[in-house]
Structure formats: C-alpha cells, structure tokens
Coordinates of C-alpha atoms in Angstrom, one line a residue:
X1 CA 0.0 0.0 0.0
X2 CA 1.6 3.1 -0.7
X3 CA 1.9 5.9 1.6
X4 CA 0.2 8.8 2.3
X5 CA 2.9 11.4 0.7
X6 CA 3.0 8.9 -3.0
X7 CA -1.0 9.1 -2.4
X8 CA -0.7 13.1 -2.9
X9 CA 2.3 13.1 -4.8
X10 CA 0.4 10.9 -7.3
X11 CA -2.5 12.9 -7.1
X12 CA -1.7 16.1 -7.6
X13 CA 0.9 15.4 -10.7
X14 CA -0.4 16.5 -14.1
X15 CA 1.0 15.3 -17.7
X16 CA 1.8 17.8 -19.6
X17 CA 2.2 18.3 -23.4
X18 CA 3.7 21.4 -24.6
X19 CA 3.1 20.3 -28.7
X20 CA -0.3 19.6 -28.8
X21 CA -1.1 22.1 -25.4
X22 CA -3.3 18.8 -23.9
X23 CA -3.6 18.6 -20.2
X24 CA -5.3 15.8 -18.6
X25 CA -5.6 14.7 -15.0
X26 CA -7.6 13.2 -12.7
X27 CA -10.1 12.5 -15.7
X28 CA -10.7 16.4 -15.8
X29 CA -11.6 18.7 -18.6
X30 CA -10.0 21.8 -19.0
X31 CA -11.6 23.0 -22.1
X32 CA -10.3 26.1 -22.3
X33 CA -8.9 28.7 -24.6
X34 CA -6.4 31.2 -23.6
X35 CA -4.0 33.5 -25.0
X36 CA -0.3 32.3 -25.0
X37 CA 2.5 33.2 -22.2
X38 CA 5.8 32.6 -21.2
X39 CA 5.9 30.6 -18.5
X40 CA 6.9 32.7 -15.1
X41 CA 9.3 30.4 -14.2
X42 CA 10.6 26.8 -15.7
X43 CA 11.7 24.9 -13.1
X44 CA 8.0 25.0 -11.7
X45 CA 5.5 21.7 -12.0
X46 CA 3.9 21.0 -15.3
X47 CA 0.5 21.6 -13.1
X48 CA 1.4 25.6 -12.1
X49 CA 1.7 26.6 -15.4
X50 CA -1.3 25.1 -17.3
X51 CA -3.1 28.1 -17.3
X52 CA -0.7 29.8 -18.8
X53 CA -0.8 28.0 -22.4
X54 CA -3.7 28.8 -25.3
X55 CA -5.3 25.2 -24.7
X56 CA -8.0 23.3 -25.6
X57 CA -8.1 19.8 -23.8
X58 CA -10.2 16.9 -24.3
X59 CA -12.9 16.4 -22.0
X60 CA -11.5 12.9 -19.9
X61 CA -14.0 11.1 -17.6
X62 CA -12.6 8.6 -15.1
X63 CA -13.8 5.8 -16.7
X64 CA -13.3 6.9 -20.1
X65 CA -12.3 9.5 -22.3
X66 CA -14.6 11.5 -24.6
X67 CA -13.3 13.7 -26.9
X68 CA -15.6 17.2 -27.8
X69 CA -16.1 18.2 -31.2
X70 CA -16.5 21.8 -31.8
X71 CA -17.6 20.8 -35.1
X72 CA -20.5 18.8 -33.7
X73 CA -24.0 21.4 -33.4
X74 CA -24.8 19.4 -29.9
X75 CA -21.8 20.0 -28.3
X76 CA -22.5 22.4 -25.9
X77 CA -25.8 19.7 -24.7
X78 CA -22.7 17.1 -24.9
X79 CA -20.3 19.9 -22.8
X80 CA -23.0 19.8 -20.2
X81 CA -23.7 16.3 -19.8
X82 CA -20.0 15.6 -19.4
X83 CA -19.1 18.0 -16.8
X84 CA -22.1 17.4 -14.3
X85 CA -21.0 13.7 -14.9
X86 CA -17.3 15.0 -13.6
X87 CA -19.0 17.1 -11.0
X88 CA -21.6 15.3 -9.3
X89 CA -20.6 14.5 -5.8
X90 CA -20.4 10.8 -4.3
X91 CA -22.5 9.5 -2.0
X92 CA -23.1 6.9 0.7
X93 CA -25.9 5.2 -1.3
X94 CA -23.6 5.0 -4.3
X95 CA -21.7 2.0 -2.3
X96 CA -25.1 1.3 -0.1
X97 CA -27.7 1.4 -2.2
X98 CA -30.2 0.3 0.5
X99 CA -29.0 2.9 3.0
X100 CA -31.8 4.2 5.4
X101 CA -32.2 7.7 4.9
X102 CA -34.1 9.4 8.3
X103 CA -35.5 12.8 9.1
X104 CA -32.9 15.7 9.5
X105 CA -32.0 16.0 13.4
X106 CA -30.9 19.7 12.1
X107 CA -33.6 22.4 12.9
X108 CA -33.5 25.9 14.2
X109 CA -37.1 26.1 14.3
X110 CA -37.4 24.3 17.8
X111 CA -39.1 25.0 21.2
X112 CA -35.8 23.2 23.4
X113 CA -34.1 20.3 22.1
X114 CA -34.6 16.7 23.0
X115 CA -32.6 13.7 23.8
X116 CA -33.6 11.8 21.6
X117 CA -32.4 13.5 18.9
X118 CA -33.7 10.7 15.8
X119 CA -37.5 11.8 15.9
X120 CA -36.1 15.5 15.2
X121 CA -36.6 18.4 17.2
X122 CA -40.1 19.2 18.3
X123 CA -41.4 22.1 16.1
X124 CA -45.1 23.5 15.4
X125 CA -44.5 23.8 11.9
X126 CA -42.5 22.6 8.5
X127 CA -39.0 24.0 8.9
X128 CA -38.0 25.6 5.6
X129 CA -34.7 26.0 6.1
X130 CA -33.4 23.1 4.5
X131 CA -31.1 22.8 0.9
X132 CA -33.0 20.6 -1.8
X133 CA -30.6 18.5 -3.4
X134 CA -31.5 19.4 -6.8
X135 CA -30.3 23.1 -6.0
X136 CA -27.0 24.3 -7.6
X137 CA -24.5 27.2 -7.9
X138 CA -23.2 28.7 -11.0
X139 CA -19.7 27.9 -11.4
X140 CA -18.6 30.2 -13.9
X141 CA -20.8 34.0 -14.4
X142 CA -19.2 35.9 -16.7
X143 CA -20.1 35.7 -20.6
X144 CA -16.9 37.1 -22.0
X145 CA -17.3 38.0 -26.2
X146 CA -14.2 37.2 -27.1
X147 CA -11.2 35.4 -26.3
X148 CA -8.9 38.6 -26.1
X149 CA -10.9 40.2 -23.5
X150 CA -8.9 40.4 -20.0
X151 CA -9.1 37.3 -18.4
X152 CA -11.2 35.6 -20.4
X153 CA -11.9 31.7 -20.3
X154 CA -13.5 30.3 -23.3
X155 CA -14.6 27.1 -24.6
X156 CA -14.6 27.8 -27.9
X157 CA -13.0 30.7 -30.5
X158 CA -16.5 32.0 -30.2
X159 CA -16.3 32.4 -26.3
X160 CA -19.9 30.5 -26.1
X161 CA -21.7 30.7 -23.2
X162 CA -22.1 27.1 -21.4
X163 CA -23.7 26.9 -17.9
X164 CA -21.4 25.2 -15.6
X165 CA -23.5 24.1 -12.2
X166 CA -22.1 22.9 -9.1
X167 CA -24.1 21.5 -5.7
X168 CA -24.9 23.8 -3.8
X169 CA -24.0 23.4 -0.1
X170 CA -25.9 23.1 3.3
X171 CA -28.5 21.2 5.2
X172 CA -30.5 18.2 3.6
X173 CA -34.1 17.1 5.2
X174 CA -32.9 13.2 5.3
X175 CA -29.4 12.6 6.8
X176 CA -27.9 9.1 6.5
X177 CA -26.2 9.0 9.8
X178 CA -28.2 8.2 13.4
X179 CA -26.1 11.0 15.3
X180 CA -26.3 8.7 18.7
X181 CA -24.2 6.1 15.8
X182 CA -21.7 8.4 15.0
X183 CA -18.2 8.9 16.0
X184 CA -16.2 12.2 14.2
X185 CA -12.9 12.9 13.7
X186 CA -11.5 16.3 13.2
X187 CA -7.4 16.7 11.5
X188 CA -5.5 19.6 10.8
X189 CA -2.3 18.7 8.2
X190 CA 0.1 20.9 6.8
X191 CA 1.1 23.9 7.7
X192 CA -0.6 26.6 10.3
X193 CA -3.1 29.0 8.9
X194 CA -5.6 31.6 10.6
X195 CA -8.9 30.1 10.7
X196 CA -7.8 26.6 11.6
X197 CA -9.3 26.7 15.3
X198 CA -12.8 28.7 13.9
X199 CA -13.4 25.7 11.7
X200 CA -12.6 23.2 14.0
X201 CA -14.9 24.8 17.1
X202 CA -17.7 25.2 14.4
X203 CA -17.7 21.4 13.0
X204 CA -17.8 20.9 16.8
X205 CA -21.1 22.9 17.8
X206 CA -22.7 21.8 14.4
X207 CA -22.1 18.2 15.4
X208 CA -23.9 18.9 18.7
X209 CA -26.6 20.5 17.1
X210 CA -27.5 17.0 15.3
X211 CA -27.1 15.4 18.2
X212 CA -23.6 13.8 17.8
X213 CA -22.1 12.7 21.7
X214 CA -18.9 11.3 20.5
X215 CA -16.6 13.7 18.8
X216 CA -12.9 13.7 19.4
X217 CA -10.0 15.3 17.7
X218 CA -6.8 13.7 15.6
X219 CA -3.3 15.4 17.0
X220 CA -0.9 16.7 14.6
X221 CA -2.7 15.8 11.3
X222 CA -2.0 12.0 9.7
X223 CA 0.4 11.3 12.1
X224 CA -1.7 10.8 14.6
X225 CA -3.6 7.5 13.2
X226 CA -0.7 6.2 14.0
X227 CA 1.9 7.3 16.6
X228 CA 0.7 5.4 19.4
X229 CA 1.9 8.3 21.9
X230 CA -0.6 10.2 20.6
X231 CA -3.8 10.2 22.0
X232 CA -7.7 11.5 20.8
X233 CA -8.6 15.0 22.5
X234 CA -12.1 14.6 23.1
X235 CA -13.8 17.7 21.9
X236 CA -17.3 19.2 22.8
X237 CA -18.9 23.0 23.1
X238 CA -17.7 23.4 26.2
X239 CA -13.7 22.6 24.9
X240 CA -14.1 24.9 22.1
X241 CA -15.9 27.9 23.1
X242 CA -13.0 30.0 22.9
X243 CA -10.1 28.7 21.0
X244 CA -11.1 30.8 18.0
X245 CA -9.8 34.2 20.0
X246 CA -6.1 32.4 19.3
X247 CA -4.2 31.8 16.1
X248 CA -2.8 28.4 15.2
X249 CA -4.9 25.2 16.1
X250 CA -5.5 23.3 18.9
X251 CA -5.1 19.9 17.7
X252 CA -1.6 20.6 16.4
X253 CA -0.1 20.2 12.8
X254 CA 2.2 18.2 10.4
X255 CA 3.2 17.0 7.4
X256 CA 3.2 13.7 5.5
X257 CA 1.8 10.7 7.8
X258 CA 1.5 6.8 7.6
X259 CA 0.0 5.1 4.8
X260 CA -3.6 5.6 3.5
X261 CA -4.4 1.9 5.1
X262 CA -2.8 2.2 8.1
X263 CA -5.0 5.1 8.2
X264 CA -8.2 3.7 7.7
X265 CA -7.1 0.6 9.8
X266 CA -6.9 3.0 12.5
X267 CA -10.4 4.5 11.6
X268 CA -12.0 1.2 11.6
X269 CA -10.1 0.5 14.7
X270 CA -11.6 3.2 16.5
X271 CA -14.7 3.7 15.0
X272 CA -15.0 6.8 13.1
X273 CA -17.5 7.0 10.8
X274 CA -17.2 10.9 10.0
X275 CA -13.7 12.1 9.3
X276 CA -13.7 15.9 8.8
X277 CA -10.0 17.1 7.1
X278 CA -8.6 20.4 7.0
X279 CA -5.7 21.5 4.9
X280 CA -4.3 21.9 1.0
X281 CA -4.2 20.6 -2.1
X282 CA -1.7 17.8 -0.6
X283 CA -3.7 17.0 2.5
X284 CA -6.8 16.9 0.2
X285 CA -5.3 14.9 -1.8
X286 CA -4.8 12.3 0.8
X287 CA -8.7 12.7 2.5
X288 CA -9.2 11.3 -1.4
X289 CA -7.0 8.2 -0.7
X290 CA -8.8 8.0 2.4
X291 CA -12.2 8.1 1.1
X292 CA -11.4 5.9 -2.1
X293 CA -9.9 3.2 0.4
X294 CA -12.8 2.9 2.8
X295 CA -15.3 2.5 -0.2
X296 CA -12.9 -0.2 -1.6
X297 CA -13.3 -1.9 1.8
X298 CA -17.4 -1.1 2.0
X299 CA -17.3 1.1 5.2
X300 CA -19.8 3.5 5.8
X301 CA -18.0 6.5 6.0
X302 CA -17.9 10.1 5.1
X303 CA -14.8 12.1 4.5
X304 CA -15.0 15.8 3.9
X305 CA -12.5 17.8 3.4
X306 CA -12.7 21.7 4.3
X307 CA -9.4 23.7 1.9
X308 CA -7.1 25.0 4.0
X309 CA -4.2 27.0 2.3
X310 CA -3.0 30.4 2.8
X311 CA -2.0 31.1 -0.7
X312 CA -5.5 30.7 -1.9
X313 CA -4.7 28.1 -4.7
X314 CA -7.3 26.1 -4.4
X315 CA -8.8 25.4 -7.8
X316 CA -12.3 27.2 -8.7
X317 CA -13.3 28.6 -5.0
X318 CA -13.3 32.7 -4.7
X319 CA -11.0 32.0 -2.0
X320 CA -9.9 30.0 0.8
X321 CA -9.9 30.5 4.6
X322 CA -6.7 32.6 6.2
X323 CA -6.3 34.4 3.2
X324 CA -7.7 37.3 4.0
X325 CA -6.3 37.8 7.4
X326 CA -2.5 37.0 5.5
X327 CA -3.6 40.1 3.3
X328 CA -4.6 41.9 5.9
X329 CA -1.4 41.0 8.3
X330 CA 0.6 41.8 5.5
X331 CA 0.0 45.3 5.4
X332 CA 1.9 45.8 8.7
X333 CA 4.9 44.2 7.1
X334 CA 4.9 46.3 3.9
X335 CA 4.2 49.4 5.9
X336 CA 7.2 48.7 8.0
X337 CA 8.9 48.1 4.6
X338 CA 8.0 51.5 3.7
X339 CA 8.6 53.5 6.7
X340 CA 12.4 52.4 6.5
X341 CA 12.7 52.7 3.1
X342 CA 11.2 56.0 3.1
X343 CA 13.3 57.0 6.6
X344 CA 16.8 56.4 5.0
X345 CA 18.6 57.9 2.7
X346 CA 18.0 55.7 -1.0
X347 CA 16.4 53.4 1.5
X348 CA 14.8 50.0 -0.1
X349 CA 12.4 48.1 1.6
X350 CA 12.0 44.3 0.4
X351 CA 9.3 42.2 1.9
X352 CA 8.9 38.3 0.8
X353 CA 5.0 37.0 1.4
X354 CA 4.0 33.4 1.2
X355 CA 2.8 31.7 -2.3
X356 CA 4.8 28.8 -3.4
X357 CA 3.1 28.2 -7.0
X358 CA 0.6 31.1 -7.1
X359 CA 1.0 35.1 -6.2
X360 CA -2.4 36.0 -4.4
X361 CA -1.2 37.5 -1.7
X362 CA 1.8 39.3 -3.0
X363 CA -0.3 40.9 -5.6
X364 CA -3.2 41.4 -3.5
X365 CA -1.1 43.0 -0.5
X366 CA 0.8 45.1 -2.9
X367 CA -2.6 46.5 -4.5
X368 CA -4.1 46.9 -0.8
X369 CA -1.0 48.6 1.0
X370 CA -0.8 51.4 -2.0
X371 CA 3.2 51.6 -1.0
X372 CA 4.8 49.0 -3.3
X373 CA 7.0 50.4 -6.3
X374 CA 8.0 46.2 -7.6
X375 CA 5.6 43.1 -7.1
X376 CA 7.1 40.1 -8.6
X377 CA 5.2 36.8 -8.5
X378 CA 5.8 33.1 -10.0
X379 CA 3.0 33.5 -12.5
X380 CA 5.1 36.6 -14.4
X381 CA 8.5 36.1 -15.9
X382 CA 10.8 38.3 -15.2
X383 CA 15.0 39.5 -15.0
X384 CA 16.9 40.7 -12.3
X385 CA 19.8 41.9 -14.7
X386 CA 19.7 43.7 -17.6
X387 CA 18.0 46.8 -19.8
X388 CA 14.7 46.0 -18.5
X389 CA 15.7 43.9 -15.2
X390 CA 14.5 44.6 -12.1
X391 CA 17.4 46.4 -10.5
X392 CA 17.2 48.8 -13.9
X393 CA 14.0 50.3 -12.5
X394 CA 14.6 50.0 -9.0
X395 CA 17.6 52.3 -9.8
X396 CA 15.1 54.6 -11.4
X397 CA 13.1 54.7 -8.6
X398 CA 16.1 55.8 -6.2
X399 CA 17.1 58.4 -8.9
X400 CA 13.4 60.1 -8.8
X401 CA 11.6 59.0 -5.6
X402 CA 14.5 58.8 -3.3
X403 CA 13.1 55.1 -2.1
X404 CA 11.2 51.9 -3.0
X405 CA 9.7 49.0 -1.8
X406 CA 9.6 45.5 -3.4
X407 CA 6.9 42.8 -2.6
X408 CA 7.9 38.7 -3.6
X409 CA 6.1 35.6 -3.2
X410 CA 8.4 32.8 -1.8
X411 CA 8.2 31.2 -5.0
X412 CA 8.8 33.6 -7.8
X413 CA 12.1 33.6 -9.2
X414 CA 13.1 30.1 -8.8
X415 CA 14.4 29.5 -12.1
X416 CA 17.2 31.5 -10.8
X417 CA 18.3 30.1 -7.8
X418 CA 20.1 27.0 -7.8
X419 CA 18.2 24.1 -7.7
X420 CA 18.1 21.9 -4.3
X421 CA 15.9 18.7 -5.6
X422 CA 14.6 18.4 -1.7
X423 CA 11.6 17.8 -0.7
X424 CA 9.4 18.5 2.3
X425 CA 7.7 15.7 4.3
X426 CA 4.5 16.3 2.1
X427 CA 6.3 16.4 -1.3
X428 CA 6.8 19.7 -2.0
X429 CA 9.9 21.1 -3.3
X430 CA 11.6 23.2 -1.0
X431 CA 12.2 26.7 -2.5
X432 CA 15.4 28.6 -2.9
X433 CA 15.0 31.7 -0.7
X434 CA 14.5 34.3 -3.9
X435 CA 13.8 37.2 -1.2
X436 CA 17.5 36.6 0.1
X437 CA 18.8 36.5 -2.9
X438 CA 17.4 39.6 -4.3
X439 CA 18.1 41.7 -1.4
X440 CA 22.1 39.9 -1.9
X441 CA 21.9 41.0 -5.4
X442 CA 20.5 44.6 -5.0
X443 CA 23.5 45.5 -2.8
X444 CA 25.9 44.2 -5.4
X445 CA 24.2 46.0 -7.8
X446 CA 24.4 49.3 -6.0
X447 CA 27.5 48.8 -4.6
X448 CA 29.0 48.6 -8.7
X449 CA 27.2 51.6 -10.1
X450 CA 28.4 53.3 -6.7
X451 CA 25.4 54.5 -5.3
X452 CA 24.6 54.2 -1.6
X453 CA 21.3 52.6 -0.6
X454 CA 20.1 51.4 2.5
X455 CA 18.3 47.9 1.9
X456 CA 15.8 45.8 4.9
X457 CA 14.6 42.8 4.2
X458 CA 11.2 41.6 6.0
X459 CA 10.0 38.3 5.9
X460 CA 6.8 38.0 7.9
X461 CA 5.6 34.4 6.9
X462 CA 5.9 33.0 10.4
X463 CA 3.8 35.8 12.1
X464 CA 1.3 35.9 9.2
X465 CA 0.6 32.1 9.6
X466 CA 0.2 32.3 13.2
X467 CA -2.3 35.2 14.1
X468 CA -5.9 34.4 14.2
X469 CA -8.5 34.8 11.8
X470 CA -10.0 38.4 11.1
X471 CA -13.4 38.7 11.0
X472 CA -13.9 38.4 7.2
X473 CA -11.9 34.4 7.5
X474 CA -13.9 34.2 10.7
X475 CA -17.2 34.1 9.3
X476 CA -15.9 32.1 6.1
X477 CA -14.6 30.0 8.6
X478 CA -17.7 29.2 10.6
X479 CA -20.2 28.4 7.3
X480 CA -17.3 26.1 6.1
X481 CA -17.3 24.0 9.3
X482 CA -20.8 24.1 9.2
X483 CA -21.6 23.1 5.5
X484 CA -18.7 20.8 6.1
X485 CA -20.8 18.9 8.9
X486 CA -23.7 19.2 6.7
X487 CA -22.4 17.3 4.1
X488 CA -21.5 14.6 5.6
X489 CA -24.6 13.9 7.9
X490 CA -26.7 14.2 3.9
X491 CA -24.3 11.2 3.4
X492 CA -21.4 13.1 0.7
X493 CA -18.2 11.7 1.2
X494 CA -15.1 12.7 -1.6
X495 CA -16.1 16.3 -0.7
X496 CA -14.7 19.6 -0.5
X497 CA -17.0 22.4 0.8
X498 CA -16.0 26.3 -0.8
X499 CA -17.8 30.0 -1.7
X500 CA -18.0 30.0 -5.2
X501 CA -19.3 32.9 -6.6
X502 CA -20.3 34.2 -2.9
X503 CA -22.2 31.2 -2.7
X504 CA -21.2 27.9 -0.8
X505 CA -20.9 24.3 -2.8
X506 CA -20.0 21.5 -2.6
X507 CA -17.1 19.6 -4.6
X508 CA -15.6 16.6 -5.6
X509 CA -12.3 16.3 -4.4
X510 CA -10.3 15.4 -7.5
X511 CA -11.3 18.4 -9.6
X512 CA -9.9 20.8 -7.0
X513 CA -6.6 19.0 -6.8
X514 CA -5.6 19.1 -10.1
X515 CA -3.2 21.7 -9.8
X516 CA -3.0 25.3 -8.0
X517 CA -5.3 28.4 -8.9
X518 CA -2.3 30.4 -10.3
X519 CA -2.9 34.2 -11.5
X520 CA -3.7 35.3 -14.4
X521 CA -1.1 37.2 -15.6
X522 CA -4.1 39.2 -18.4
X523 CA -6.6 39.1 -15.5
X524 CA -8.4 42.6 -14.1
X525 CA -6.8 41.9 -10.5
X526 CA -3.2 41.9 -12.0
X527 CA -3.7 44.7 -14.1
X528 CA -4.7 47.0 -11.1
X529 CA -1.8 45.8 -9.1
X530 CA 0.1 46.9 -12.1
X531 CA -1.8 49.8 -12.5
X532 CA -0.8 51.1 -8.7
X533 CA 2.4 50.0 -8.8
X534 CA 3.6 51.5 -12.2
X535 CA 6.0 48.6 -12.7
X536 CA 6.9 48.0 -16.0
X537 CA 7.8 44.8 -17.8
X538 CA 10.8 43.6 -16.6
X539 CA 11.7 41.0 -20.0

C-alpha cells in the first residue's frame, strides 16, 4: 500500500504536453482557450503553469475518455452532460444502495431540544430551512465576447456561453447518519493557517446541534492515526468555546503521515465513521486516498474535506480560509517596509510574502498597501539583470523617488536560484529563498554603479501564519465547518465544501486538486496591481 505522501504526490501530478497544449488529470476537462504566455518560471511543476498555455483539452471522464467536437452542433448539450457527470458529488448510497435515509435532526425552528435527537426536534411547523438537493450554484458568471478580452476563459474561439452548475452546499431534510451512531474525527495537516481553530470549534457545535455525543479530535494531522503516543482529545462545546480568540490550532499540525491503510485501519479501529480534514491541495489529496480506500473496503464513511491553504490556490473557489487575514497582516509588514525605506537615505524596503506556485497575496497586498513600487510573482516572468531587469527600475526609482519597496512571493524567481531537488515531508519542493537573494543581489548591484542605498529585508511568513483569523476568515470560517458537517450527515463523502461565486458548494475532491489556482497574468486583478504600482515589464 503506498503511503500517504506517493497518495498526494500521485495525485496532484499533471501530464503535460507542450506540442499539442493537452492537459489531462484526474479524468478532468480543462476546455479552455487562452492566449499564449511565457511561463513565469521553468523549473515550476507542469500543473502551475497550465493556465498559462492557449489550450484546448479533451474532456476525460474517469472511466473513459470523450473527446468534444466543436464541429458537432450538440456539443454544448454534450459539454454539459460531461461535466455534471465529472461534477456530481459521491454519495453513501452509491456503495449502499439500501441505506436508510431518516428525518434531519438539524432544525432551528425548535421550542428546546430533546434527547432523543432521531424523531427530530419538536417544532409547530414545517422547517423551511433546508437545501434541496437538486439546488446548484453557477460555477462560472461571466459571458466574456471574445477570447482577447482580460481574463477571459472560453470554450470555444466564439467564447460560447455554457452553464457550468455545481451543488450547492448546506443542510438536507434526510441525513444518513443516526447521530447517537456516529463517531467524528477532526485533522488539521500541513502547515498553520488563521482560521484553523474557527473551523474546528464550528464542526464541533454543528455536530452537537444533530445530536452527535462522541466527537474527538486527531493530534498533529496524519500522524496521529498512528503514533501510538498520541492520543484523541475529546472535543465538545464546552472545549471549544473560545479557541477561536487564538491563532494556530488546537489539535496541532504536520506533514506527510502513515499510509492511506494504516490510516483507515486506525479509523476502523476506532470507530470513526465521520472524518472531517482540514488542509491543502496535498492534504486533500490524501482525504481522497482516504475516502477511495474505505469505499474499496465497504465502510460506511464520510470524508469531507474543508481547503485550508493560505495562498489561496485552491482550484475554482473565490477563495480559501486565512487568506484574507494573511492580506490583511501583511499590510503591517509592507508598511514597516516603507517606513524604513522612506526613513533612510536611498532606503529599499524588500518584503517576501508566502505563495509557493501562485502570487495571491503578494499581488493582493501590494494593490491593498498602495506603497509597493515592484511586485514580482511566479505567474510573471521576469530579469533581475539587464536593460529591462529589475534592478534597472529599482535604480530609477532611487534616482526620482529617493526610495522603494519591493513585494515577492516565496516562489517567484526560482528559475534563478540553484536548484536543491529536496523535498518536504509532504512532497513539495523546497524553494530557494528568492527574497534573500534579491536583497544579496540589490546591494551588489548598488554597490558597482556606486550608489549608496540602504536595503531591509522583512519576511513576515511566520507571524502571518500564526495570528488568528480576522473577522472576514472568521465568518468564512464558521459556514465552512458548518456546511462541512452538513455534508457529511446528507451522506457526501469525496467532498470539499468552498464559496463559489459568494455562494457555498460543494465539490468533488479530485477536480480541486488538479493543480493550484495560479494568476492570471491578463486578468483585471493583476492589471490593477500593475496599475498602482507603475512597474513595468521587466523582460
């Protein structure tokens, strides 16, 4: 059986074909037309740089591989078919046909609840509060006319309009679990991230609400199916109340773990019949495994996973929890930036944000703070050296401003640092440290053309990660852990719960890992970062 990190490794690699500009994974379609790019940076995964290619892929089920004709007048109807096929969400019945489904033990129209939680909660009428399951969200709102128009995603050369729907999230009217039956499990993997302690306490009142007794908590992600000095924390209202006035999360993090059966060996073991998963593209990845593995074996259990990632990469959601507090925190940073930049004679201010494959929060930080001069991101090639290099301009701007300030994401400018080939317990690549290297190579630069500056590098990541959520991620927070809970009791398991569109869905796992949301280097939100930084290209 292979192990938890070849589970996500596997998962999350794409094929790639730079000749005929086909990308398949996962049995996704990615039908989509774009104009051609450079790629930002070489040396990053076949899967970060999809995007950036004109492309128009074959729509690939799981099972089989269907091929759309433009050519064909029905291919929109054909379009359609295949991707609510792709996106439909599994289910406890698809493995147990004959599962019992009961009345919902979720209702806030109630006079005082009840012990006995399976006739439902007294009430002297029809709740209407509940989600039908034929409702859906739009995936996809704006018609664009043509393919040259900023940001655009089109199907065809025509830019046809196809509706995309997705489920949308929240409570059903029949659950398929007996609360009094259940056991849940809550795990936090990868790294920290604000918001991680909101969702957790929420999945933990939501629980109660339906009546669940037995709820306890995994420590320090994977690991802890099977480190046997770790031990369940048993969790209720009363442990919770609180933890989300602190940053981090109370049940502990880490990377990588055991292998997906020892995993579900440990869940069958134990009992746990709800497994509730919080992290990335990687630790989603493995809550896949997880779920695949305990249908192969026939257990009734759902997994849901709830994205956790910081850099907001998470394929096809508006965004995901923490990242807007890691905006927000990175103001102070970039301010502090400024201030000493602005404070010193030819002072330069150089602040590195978090975004391995994708530059969210670098561009987003830059075009909230109003003070950088430079944003440089992995999505957008650019030189350090030369006519048009980034130390060019940044001389310019000491020549006629007197100071700057420069904003990175971790992960742009990898093709030129020197290659390590190591990789974290998860299987990422650890990245060369680009904002050292550009602060090293702006005080050589200086130092030749003889002109003093005074250069301060800032790297907030640790501090960012740590804080807790702001009130924005908090409420995001709470409807995820809610909807997450709500899922699983309607009997979805292979999910992923996210705000599309404002609006939370539901999603199969797989089509969210395929690889990180990168940005779109023609897209509205980079051209206003652009626009208020007055960078030019630097090719």
């Amino acid at each position: 059986m292979e192990t938890l990190s070849q589970a996500i490794t596997s998962c999350v690699s794409i094929p790639y074909s730079s000749s005929s500009f086909l990308v398949r994974s996962h049995g996704l379609s990615s039908l989509i037309l774009r104009k051609p790019r450079s790629p930002a940076n070489p040396s990053l995964t076949s899967s970060s740089r999809s995007s950036s290619f004109t492309r128009a892929s074959a729509v690939e089920h799981s099972k089989s591989s269907v091929s759309i004709d433009l050519s064909d007048p029905n291919w929109k109807t054909k379009y359609e078919r295949e991707f609510e096929q792709r996106f439909s969400i599994p289910h406890i019945t698809d493995v147990f046909p004959d599962a019992e489904a009961i009345r919902s033990t979720f209702c806030l129209k109630m006079r005082s609840p009840t012990e006995d939680f399976v006739g439902g909660y007294p009430s002297d009428e029809e709740w209407h509060g509940y989600i039908n399951n034929n409702d859906r969200v739009l995936l996809k709102v704006i018609s664009y006319s043509s393919p040259t128009s900023a940001g655009a995603e089109c199907i065809d050369s025509d830019c046809s309009w196809v509706e995309q729907w997705i489920h949308r999230a929240g409570p059903r009217e029949k659950i398929y679990f007996r609360p009094e039956q259940v056991k849940a499990a809550i795990i936090t993997c990868g790294g920290l991230c604000p918001g991680l302690n909101d969702v957790i306490r929420h999945i933990v009142i939501t629980l109660e609400i339906y009546g669940v007794k037995n709820i306890v908590g995994i420590p320090f992600g994977y690991k802890g199916f099977s480190d046997k000095d770790l031990t369940e924390m048993p969790l209720s209202r009363k442990v919770v109340q609180n933890i989300h006035l602190s940053g981090g999360s109370l049940l502990g993090v880490s990377r990588g773990g055991p292998s997906v059966s020892e995993i579900v060996d440990s869940m069958e073991e134990r009992g746990i019949n709800m497994l509730f998963v919080l992290g990335g593209n990687g630790t989603h990845a493995g809550a896949n495994a997880i779920h695949n593995e305990c249908r192969k074996r026939k257990m009734k259990v759902a997994v849901v996973g709830v994205p956790k990632t910081i850099d907001n990469d998470i394929l096809h959601m508006d965004k995901t929890f923490g990242f807007d507090t890691a905006v927000e925190e990175a103001q102070r940073a970039i301010n502090s930036a400024y201030i000493e930049a602005h404070s010193a004679y030819h002072g330069i201010g150089i602040v590195k944000l978090m975004g391995r494959n994708s530059g969210f929060i670098a561009m987003q930080a830059s075009l909230a703070s109003g003070q950088v001069d430079i944003c440089l991101i992995p999505e957008v090639p650019f030189n350090i050296h030369g006519p048009n290099g980034v130390l060019k301009h940044l001389k310019y701007l000491i020549e006629t401003k007197g100071s700057a300030v420069i904003c990175v994401a971790e992960g742009a400018g990898q093709n030129l640092l020197e290659k390590t080939n190591a990789k974290d317990a998860s299987g990422n690549t650890i990245l060369g440290d680009f904002g050292v290297h550009i602060q090293q190579e702006t005080k050589k630069y200086f130092k030749e053309v003889s002109i003093p500056v005074d250069v301060k590098y800032i790297d907030p990541t640790y501090m960012i990660r740590a804080v807790r959520a702001n009130a924005s991620d908090g409420i995001l927070c709470t409807v995820l852990g809610q909807n997450a809970v709500h899922g699983a009791f309607a009997g979805y398991s292979g999910i992923t719960v996210g705000i599309i569109n404002t609006h939370y869905a539901y999603l199969p796992i797989p089509e969210v890992i395929a690889y990180p949301k990168s940005v779109d280097p023609n897209s509205r939100m980079w051209h206003r970062c652009l626009t208020s930084t007055g960078q030019p290209d630097f090719i």
